[in-house]
Amino acid sequence: MGKGSGYAKVILFGEHFVVYGLPAIGVALAKKTDVEVSKSQHMRVESSHADASLLNGLEAIKNAMGIKDSFVVKIKSEIPLGSGLGSSAAVSVAYVRALADEYGLQLTGEQISAYAYEAEKVYHGTPSGIDNTLASSGGAIFYQNTDGKSAVKPLNVGKPLNIVIGNTGKKQGSTAEIIAAVRGRREKNPGIYEDLFNAERKVIDGAVKAIEHGDPAALGELMNINHGLLSAMGVSTKENGDIIYAARVFGAYGAKITGAGMGGSCVILAKNEKNAEDIANEIRKMGYLAITSVVQ
Ligand code: MEV
């Protein structure tokens, strides 16, 4: 039997833009997925949230690793599906680690992430690779993928970040569909999108400094600007907006969608732990899910 885990991630800056080669900033959260593999006659998944495409993704990973055996794959996850927290990437990374454990393979973080990416392509079409990178690396990272080559730089977090994740539970469409819709809108207005991209580059420059210098107020303001740009790209819904505005009214430094959007999760930077709990409770009162986490 082999065992492995993968982390949940939250993108603080740059989702969608990262698909076009712009940088993004993400952090891993203290929530994980555990996978156990035991050899078997046929591939079988035991999980509360498995679907047919999951098996295709697991097959893609096995093929890339050159493994011919079949397994019973047991998945236990603390990460809600379709939550914008990279649940699929966490499963893929955990599965690669479990296979490596089963066969006694010593893989680097980069290799684990690259194998996991094979499944991400099956699920999401043209993913940037940030989800599998964060699911395998942990910590806070600056991430960029240009022409299929990814550059990853760990970031120092100057001051702990009190994060709230709000989830509407009403994501409209798959990540692949949402990425395709953005691509279509960009093709209609390439000049305007170029301006949005340039604004995002400045947002990311500022965000790296704000994270490393420990300036959460500046960081929150940049999150608000990033949300405005994502809204302009058409990936925010009324429910996302409700969570984001409630968080801002409750004193958050900043709030935005995180991940693909369209009703998926929002990330909120709270002033402190108490403020994070108050915001999370307010989101729950609105009938949505909320979790709090500290990034340090
Ligand atoms: C999904 O978590 C983030 C997106 O930018 C897609 C990707 O990076 O592959 C929307």
JSON list of C-alpha atoms and ligand atoms in Angstrom, two decimals, residues 9 11 15-16 18-19 126-131 175 179 259-260, ligand 1:
[
{"chain": "A", "resi": 9, "resn": "LYS", "atom": "CA", "xyz": [-4.48, 26.22, -2.43]},
{"chain": "A", "resi": 11, "resn": "ILE", "atom": "CA", "xyz": [-4.89, 32.07, -5.46]},
{"chain": "A", "resi": 15, "resn": "GLU", "atom": "CA", "xyz": [-6.22, 33.69, -11.65]},
{"chain": "A", "resi": 16, "resn": "HIS", "atom": "CA", "xyz": [-7.28, 33.69, -15.31]},
{"chain": "A", "resi": 18, "resn": "VAL", "atom": "CA", "xyz": [-2.00, 33.30, -15.37]},
{"chain": "A", "resi": 19, "resn": "VAL", "atom": "CA", "xyz": [-3.46, 31.23, -18.23]},
{"chain": "A", "resi": 126, "resn": "THR", "atom": "CA", "xyz": [-5.51, 24.39, -20.65]},
{"chain": "A", "resi": 127, "resn": "PRO", "atom": "CA", "xyz": [-4.68, 24.93, -16.97]},
{"chain": "A", "resi": 128, "resn": "SER", "atom": "CA", "xyz": [-1.78, 27.20, -16.05]},
{"chain": "A", "resi": 129, "resn": "GLY", "atom": "CA", "xyz": [-0.26, 24.65, -13.64]},
{"chain": "A", "resi": 130, "resn": "ILE", "atom": "CA", "xyz": [-0.51, 26.89, -10.58]},
{"chain": "A", "resi": 131, "resn": "ASP", "atom": "CA", "xyz": [-2.92, 24.54, -8.76]},
{"chain": "A", "resi": 175, "resn": "THR", "atom": "CA", "xyz": [-13.19, 25.60, -14.80]},
{"chain": "A", "resi": 179, "resn": "ILE", "atom": "CA", "xyz": [-11.57, 29.63, -19.08]},
{"chain": "A", "resi": 259, "resn": "GLY", "atom": "CA", "xyz": [-9.88, 30.39, -8.65]},
{"chain": "A", "resi": 260, "resn": "ALA", "atom": "CA", "xyz": [-12.09, 30.23, -11.70]},
{"chain": "B", "resi": 1, "resn": "MEV", "atom": "C1", "xyz": [-8.14, 27.91, -11.35]},
{"chain": "B", "resi": 1, "resn": "MEV", "atom": "O1", "xyz": [-7.89, 27.58, -9.98]},
{"chain": "B", "resi": 1, "resn": "MEV", "atom": "C2", "xyz": [-7.33, 29.09, -11.75]},
{"chain": "B", "resi": 1, "resn": "MEV", "atom": "C3", "xyz": [-7.44, 29.52, -13.20]},
{"chain": "B", "resi": 1, "resn": "MEV", "atom": "O2", "xyz": [-6.50, 30.59, -13.39]},
{"chain": "B", "resi": 1, "resn": "MEV", "atom": "C4", "xyz": [-7.13, 28.41, -14.15]},
{"chain": "B", "resi": 1, "resn": "MEV", "atom": "C5", "xyz": [-5.65, 28.02, -14.14]},
{"chain": "B", "resi": 1, "resn": "MEV", "atom": "O3", "xyz": [-4.80, 28.74, -13.67]},
{"chain": "B", "resi": 1, "resn": "MEV", "atom": "O4", "xyz": [-5.40, 26.93, -14.68]},
{"chain": "B", "resi": 1, "resn": "MEV", "atom": "C6", "xyz": [-8.83, 30.06, -13.52]}
]
